[in-house]
Short mmCIF file of C-alpha atoms in Angstrom, two decimals:
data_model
loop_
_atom_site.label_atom_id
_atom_site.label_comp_id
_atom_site.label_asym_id
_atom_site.label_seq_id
_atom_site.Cartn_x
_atom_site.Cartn_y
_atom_site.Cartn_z
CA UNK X 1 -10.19 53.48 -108.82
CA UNK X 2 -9.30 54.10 -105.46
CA UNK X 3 -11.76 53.75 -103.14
CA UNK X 4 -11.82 54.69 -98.99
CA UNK X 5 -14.30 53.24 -96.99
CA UNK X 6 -15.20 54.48 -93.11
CA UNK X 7 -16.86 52.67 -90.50
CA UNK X 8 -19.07 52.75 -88.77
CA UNK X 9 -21.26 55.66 -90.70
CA UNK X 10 -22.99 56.42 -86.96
CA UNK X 11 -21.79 56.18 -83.59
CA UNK X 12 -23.71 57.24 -80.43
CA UNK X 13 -21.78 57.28 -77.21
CA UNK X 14 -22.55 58.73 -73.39
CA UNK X 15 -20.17 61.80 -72.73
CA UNK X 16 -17.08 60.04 -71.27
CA UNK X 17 -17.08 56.91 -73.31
CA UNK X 18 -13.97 56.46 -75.96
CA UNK X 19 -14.93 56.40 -79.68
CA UNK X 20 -13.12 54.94 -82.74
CA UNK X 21 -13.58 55.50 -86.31
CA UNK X 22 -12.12 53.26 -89.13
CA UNK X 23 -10.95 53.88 -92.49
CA UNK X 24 -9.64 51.38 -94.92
CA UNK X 25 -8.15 51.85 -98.32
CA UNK X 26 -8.44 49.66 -101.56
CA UNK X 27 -4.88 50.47 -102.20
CA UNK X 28 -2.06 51.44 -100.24
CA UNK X 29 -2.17 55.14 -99.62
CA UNK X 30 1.24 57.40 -99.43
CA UNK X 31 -0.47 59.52 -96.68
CA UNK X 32 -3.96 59.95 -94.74
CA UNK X 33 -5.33 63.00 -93.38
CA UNK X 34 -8.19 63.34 -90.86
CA UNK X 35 -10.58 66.06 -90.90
CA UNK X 36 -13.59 67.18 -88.71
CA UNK X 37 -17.01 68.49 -89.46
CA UNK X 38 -18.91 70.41 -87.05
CA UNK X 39 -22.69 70.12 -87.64
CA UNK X 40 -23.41 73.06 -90.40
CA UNK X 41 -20.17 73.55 -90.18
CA UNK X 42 -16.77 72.83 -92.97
CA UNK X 43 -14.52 70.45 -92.66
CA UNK X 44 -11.08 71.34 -90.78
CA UNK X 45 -8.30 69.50 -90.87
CA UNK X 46 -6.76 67.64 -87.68
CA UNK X 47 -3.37 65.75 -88.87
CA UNK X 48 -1.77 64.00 -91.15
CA UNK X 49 -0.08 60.59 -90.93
CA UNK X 50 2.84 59.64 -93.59
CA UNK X 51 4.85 56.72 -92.13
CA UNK X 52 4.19 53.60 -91.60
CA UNK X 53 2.55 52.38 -88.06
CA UNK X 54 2.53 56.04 -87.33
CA UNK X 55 0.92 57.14 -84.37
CA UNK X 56 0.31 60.80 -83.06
CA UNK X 57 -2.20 62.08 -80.47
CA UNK X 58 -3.91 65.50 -80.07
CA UNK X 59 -4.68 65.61 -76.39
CA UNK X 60 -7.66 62.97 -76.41
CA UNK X 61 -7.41 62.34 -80.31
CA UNK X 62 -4.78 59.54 -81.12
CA UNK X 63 -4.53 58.76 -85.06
CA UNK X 64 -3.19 55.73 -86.01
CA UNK X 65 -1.72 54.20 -89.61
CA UNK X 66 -1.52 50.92 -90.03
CA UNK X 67 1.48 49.19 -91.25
CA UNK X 68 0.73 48.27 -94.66
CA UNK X 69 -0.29 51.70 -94.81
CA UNK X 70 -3.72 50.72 -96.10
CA UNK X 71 -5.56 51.06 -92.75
CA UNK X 72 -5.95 53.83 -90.11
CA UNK X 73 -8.20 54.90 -87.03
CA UNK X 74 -9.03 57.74 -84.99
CA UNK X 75 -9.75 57.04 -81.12
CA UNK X 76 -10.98 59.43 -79.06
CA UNK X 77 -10.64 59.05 -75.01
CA UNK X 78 -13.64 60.39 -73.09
CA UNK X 79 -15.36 61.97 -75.00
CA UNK X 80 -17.25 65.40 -74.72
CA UNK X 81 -19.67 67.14 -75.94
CA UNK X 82 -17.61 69.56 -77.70
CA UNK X 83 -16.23 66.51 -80.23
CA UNK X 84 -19.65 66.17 -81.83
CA UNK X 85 -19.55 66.46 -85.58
CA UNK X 86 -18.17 64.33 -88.80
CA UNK X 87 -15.12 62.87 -89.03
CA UNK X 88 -13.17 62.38 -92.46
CA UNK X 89 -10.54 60.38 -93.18
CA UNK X 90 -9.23 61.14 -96.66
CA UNK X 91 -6.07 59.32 -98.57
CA UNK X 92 -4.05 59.91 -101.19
CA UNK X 93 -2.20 57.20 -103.27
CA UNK X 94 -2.94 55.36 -107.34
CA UNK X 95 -5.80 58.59 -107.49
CA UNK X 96 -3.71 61.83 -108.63
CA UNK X 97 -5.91 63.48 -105.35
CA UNK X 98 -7.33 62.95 -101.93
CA UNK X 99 -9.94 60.41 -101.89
CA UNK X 100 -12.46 60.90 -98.60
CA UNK X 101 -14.10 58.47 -97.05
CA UNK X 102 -17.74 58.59 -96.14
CA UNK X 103 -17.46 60.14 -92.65
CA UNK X 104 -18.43 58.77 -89.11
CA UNK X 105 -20.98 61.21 -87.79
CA UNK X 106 -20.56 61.39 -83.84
CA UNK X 107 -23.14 62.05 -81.47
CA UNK X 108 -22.37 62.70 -77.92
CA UNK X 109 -24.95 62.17 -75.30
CA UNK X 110 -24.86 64.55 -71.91
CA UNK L 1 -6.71 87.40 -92.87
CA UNK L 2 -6.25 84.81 -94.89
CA UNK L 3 -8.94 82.13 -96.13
CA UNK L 4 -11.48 81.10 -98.35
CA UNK L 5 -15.01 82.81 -98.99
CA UNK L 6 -17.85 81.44 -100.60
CA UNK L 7 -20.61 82.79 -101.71
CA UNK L 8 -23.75 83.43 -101.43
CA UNK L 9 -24.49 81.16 -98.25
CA UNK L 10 -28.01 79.82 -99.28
CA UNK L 11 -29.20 80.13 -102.76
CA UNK L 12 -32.82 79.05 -104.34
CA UNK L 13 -32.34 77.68 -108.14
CA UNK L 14 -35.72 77.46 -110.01
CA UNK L 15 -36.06 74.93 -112.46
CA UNK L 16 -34.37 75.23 -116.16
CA UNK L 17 -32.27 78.04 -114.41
CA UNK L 18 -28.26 77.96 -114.18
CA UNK L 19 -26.55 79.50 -110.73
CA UNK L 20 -23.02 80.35 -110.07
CA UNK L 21 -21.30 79.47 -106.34
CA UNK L 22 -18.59 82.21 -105.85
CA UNK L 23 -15.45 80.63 -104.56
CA UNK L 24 -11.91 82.88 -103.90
CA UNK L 25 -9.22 82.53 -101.60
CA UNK L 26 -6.27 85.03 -100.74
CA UNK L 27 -3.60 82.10 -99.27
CA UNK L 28 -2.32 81.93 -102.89
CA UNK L 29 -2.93 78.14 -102.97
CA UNK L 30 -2.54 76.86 -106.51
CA UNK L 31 -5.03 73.91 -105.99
CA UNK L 32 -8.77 74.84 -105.72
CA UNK L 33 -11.52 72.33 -105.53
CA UNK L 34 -15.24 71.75 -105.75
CA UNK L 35 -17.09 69.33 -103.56
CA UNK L 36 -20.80 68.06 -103.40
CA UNK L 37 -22.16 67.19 -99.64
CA UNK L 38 -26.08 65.39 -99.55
CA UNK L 39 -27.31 64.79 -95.83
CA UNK L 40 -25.48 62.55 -94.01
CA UNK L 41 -22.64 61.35 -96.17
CA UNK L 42 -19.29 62.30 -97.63
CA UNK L 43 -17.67 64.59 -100.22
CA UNK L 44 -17.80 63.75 -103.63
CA UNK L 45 -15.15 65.59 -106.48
CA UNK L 46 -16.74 67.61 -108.64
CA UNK L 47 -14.06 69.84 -110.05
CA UNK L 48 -10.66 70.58 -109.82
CA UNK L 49 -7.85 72.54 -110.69
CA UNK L 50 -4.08 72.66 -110.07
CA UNK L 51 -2.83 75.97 -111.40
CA UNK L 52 -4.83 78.56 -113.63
CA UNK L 53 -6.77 78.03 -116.93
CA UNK L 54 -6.85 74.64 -116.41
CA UNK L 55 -9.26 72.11 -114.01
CA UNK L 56 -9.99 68.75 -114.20
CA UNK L 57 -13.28 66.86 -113.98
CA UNK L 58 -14.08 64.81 -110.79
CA UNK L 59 -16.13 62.14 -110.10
CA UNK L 60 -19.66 63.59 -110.79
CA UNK L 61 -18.71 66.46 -112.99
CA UNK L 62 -21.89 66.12 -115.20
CA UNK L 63 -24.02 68.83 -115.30
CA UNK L 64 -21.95 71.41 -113.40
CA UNK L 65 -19.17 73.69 -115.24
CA UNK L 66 -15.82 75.52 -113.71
CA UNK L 67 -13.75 78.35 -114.91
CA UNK L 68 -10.25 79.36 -113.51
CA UNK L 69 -8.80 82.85 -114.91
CA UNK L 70 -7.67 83.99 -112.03
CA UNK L 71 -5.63 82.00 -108.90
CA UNK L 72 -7.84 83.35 -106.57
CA UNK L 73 -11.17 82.35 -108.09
CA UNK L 74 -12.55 78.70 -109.00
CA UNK L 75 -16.36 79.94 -109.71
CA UNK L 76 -18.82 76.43 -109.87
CA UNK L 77 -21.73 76.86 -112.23
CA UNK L 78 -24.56 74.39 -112.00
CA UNK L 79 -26.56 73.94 -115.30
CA UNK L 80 -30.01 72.91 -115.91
CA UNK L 81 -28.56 69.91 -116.77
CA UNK L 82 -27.75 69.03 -113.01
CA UNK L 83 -31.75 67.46 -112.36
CA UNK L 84 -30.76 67.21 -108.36
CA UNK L 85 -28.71 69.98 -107.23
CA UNK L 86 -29.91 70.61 -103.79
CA UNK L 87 -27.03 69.64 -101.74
CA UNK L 88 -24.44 71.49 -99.62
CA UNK L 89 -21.41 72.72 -101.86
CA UNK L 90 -17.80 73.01 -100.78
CA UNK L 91 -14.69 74.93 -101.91
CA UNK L 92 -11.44 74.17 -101.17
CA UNK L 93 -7.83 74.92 -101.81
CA UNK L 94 -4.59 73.50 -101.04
CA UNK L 95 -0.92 74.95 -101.77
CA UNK L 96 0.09 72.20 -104.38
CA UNK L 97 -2.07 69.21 -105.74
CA UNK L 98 -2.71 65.67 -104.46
CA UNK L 99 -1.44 64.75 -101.20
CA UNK L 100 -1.60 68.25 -100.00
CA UNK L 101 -3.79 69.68 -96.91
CA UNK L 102 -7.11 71.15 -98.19
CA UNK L 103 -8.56 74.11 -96.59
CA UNK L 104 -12.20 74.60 -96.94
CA UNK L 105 -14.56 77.46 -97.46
CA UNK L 106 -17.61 77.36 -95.12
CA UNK L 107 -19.82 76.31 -98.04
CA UNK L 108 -22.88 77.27 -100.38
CA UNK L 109 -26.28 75.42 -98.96
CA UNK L 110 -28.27 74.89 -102.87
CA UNK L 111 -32.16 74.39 -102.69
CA UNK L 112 -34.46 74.14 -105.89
CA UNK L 113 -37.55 76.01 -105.40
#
């Protein structure tokens, strides 16, 4: 079955350093949608990429889908305390629904 | 205001007992869906279901049941048969199925006493 896989599963980074997460798909995938977890919190959704080498940004957030449209990445530029939390990547394609990855839990150090 | 409720917040299961996670949401989303969160990792599929009286397992669907009468309600029932439910559970709803944006409750935390 499909399968989406997210690395890395930690990432610890001083408040101003960038951060990227990774998520790769078994298959190719018709969209992917990113989605953040604050701690205790539920997961809200950010975006949504559909085409092909799409790109989009959300102020400090730029999403990324790769051009076989089995790849994509989240990159965050100086980062702050306030972007602490879990972030999802989740795809749909072969599977009838989304399919999330395992997460990249972010830690931001003051 | 729209959303998604779930209830009760925490809830304590004793052994041998079955418990019922309330899920409803008033966006009149056909798609609801049940997710399993352990510490520290991702969302597994338990349920789902893409327009009333009828759901679909997920990918760990043993030992949990679902119901849908109603468009507004997905309740999750976890059986005795479910020997590790402690976890955090999560409902969520989109407008159609598959590709389409999910919107989550804020979640049910489960501990076995």
């Amino acid at each position: 079955g499909q399968q989406v896989m997210q690395i890395p599963q930690y990432q610890h980074v001083q408040e101003g350093e960038d951060f990227t997460t990774y998520c790769n798909s078994s298959t190719t995938l018709s969209n992917i949608q990113w989605y953040k977890q604050r701690p205790g919190g539920h997961p809200v959704f950010l975006i949504q990429l559909v085409k092909s080498g799409e790109v989009k940004k959300q102020k400090r957030l730029t999403f990324q889908f790769g051009e076989a449209k089995k790849n994509s990445s989240l990159h965050i530029t100086a980062t702050q305390t306030t972007d602490v939390g879990t972030y999802f990547c989740a795809g749909s394609g072969s599977a009838r629904q989304l399919t999330f990855g395992s997460g990249t839990q972010l830690t931001v150090l003051p | 205001d729209g959303g998604i409720t779930q209830s009760p917040k925490y809830l304590f299961r004793k052994e041998g007992q079955n418990v019922t996670l309330s899920c409803e949401q008033n966006l009149n989303h056909d798609a609801m869906y049940w997710y399993r969160q352990d510490p520290g990792q991702g969302l597994r599929l338990i349920y789902y279901s893409q327009i009333v009286n009828d759901f679909q397992k997920g990918d760990i669907a043993e030992g949990y049941s679902v119901s849908r009468e109603k468009k507004e309600s997905f309740p999750l029932t976890v059986t005795s048969a479910q020997k590790n439910p402690t976890a955090f559970y999560l409902c969520a709803s989109s407008i159609g199925g598959g590709k389409e944006t999910q919107y989550f409750g804020p979640g049910t935390r489960l501990l076995v006493l």
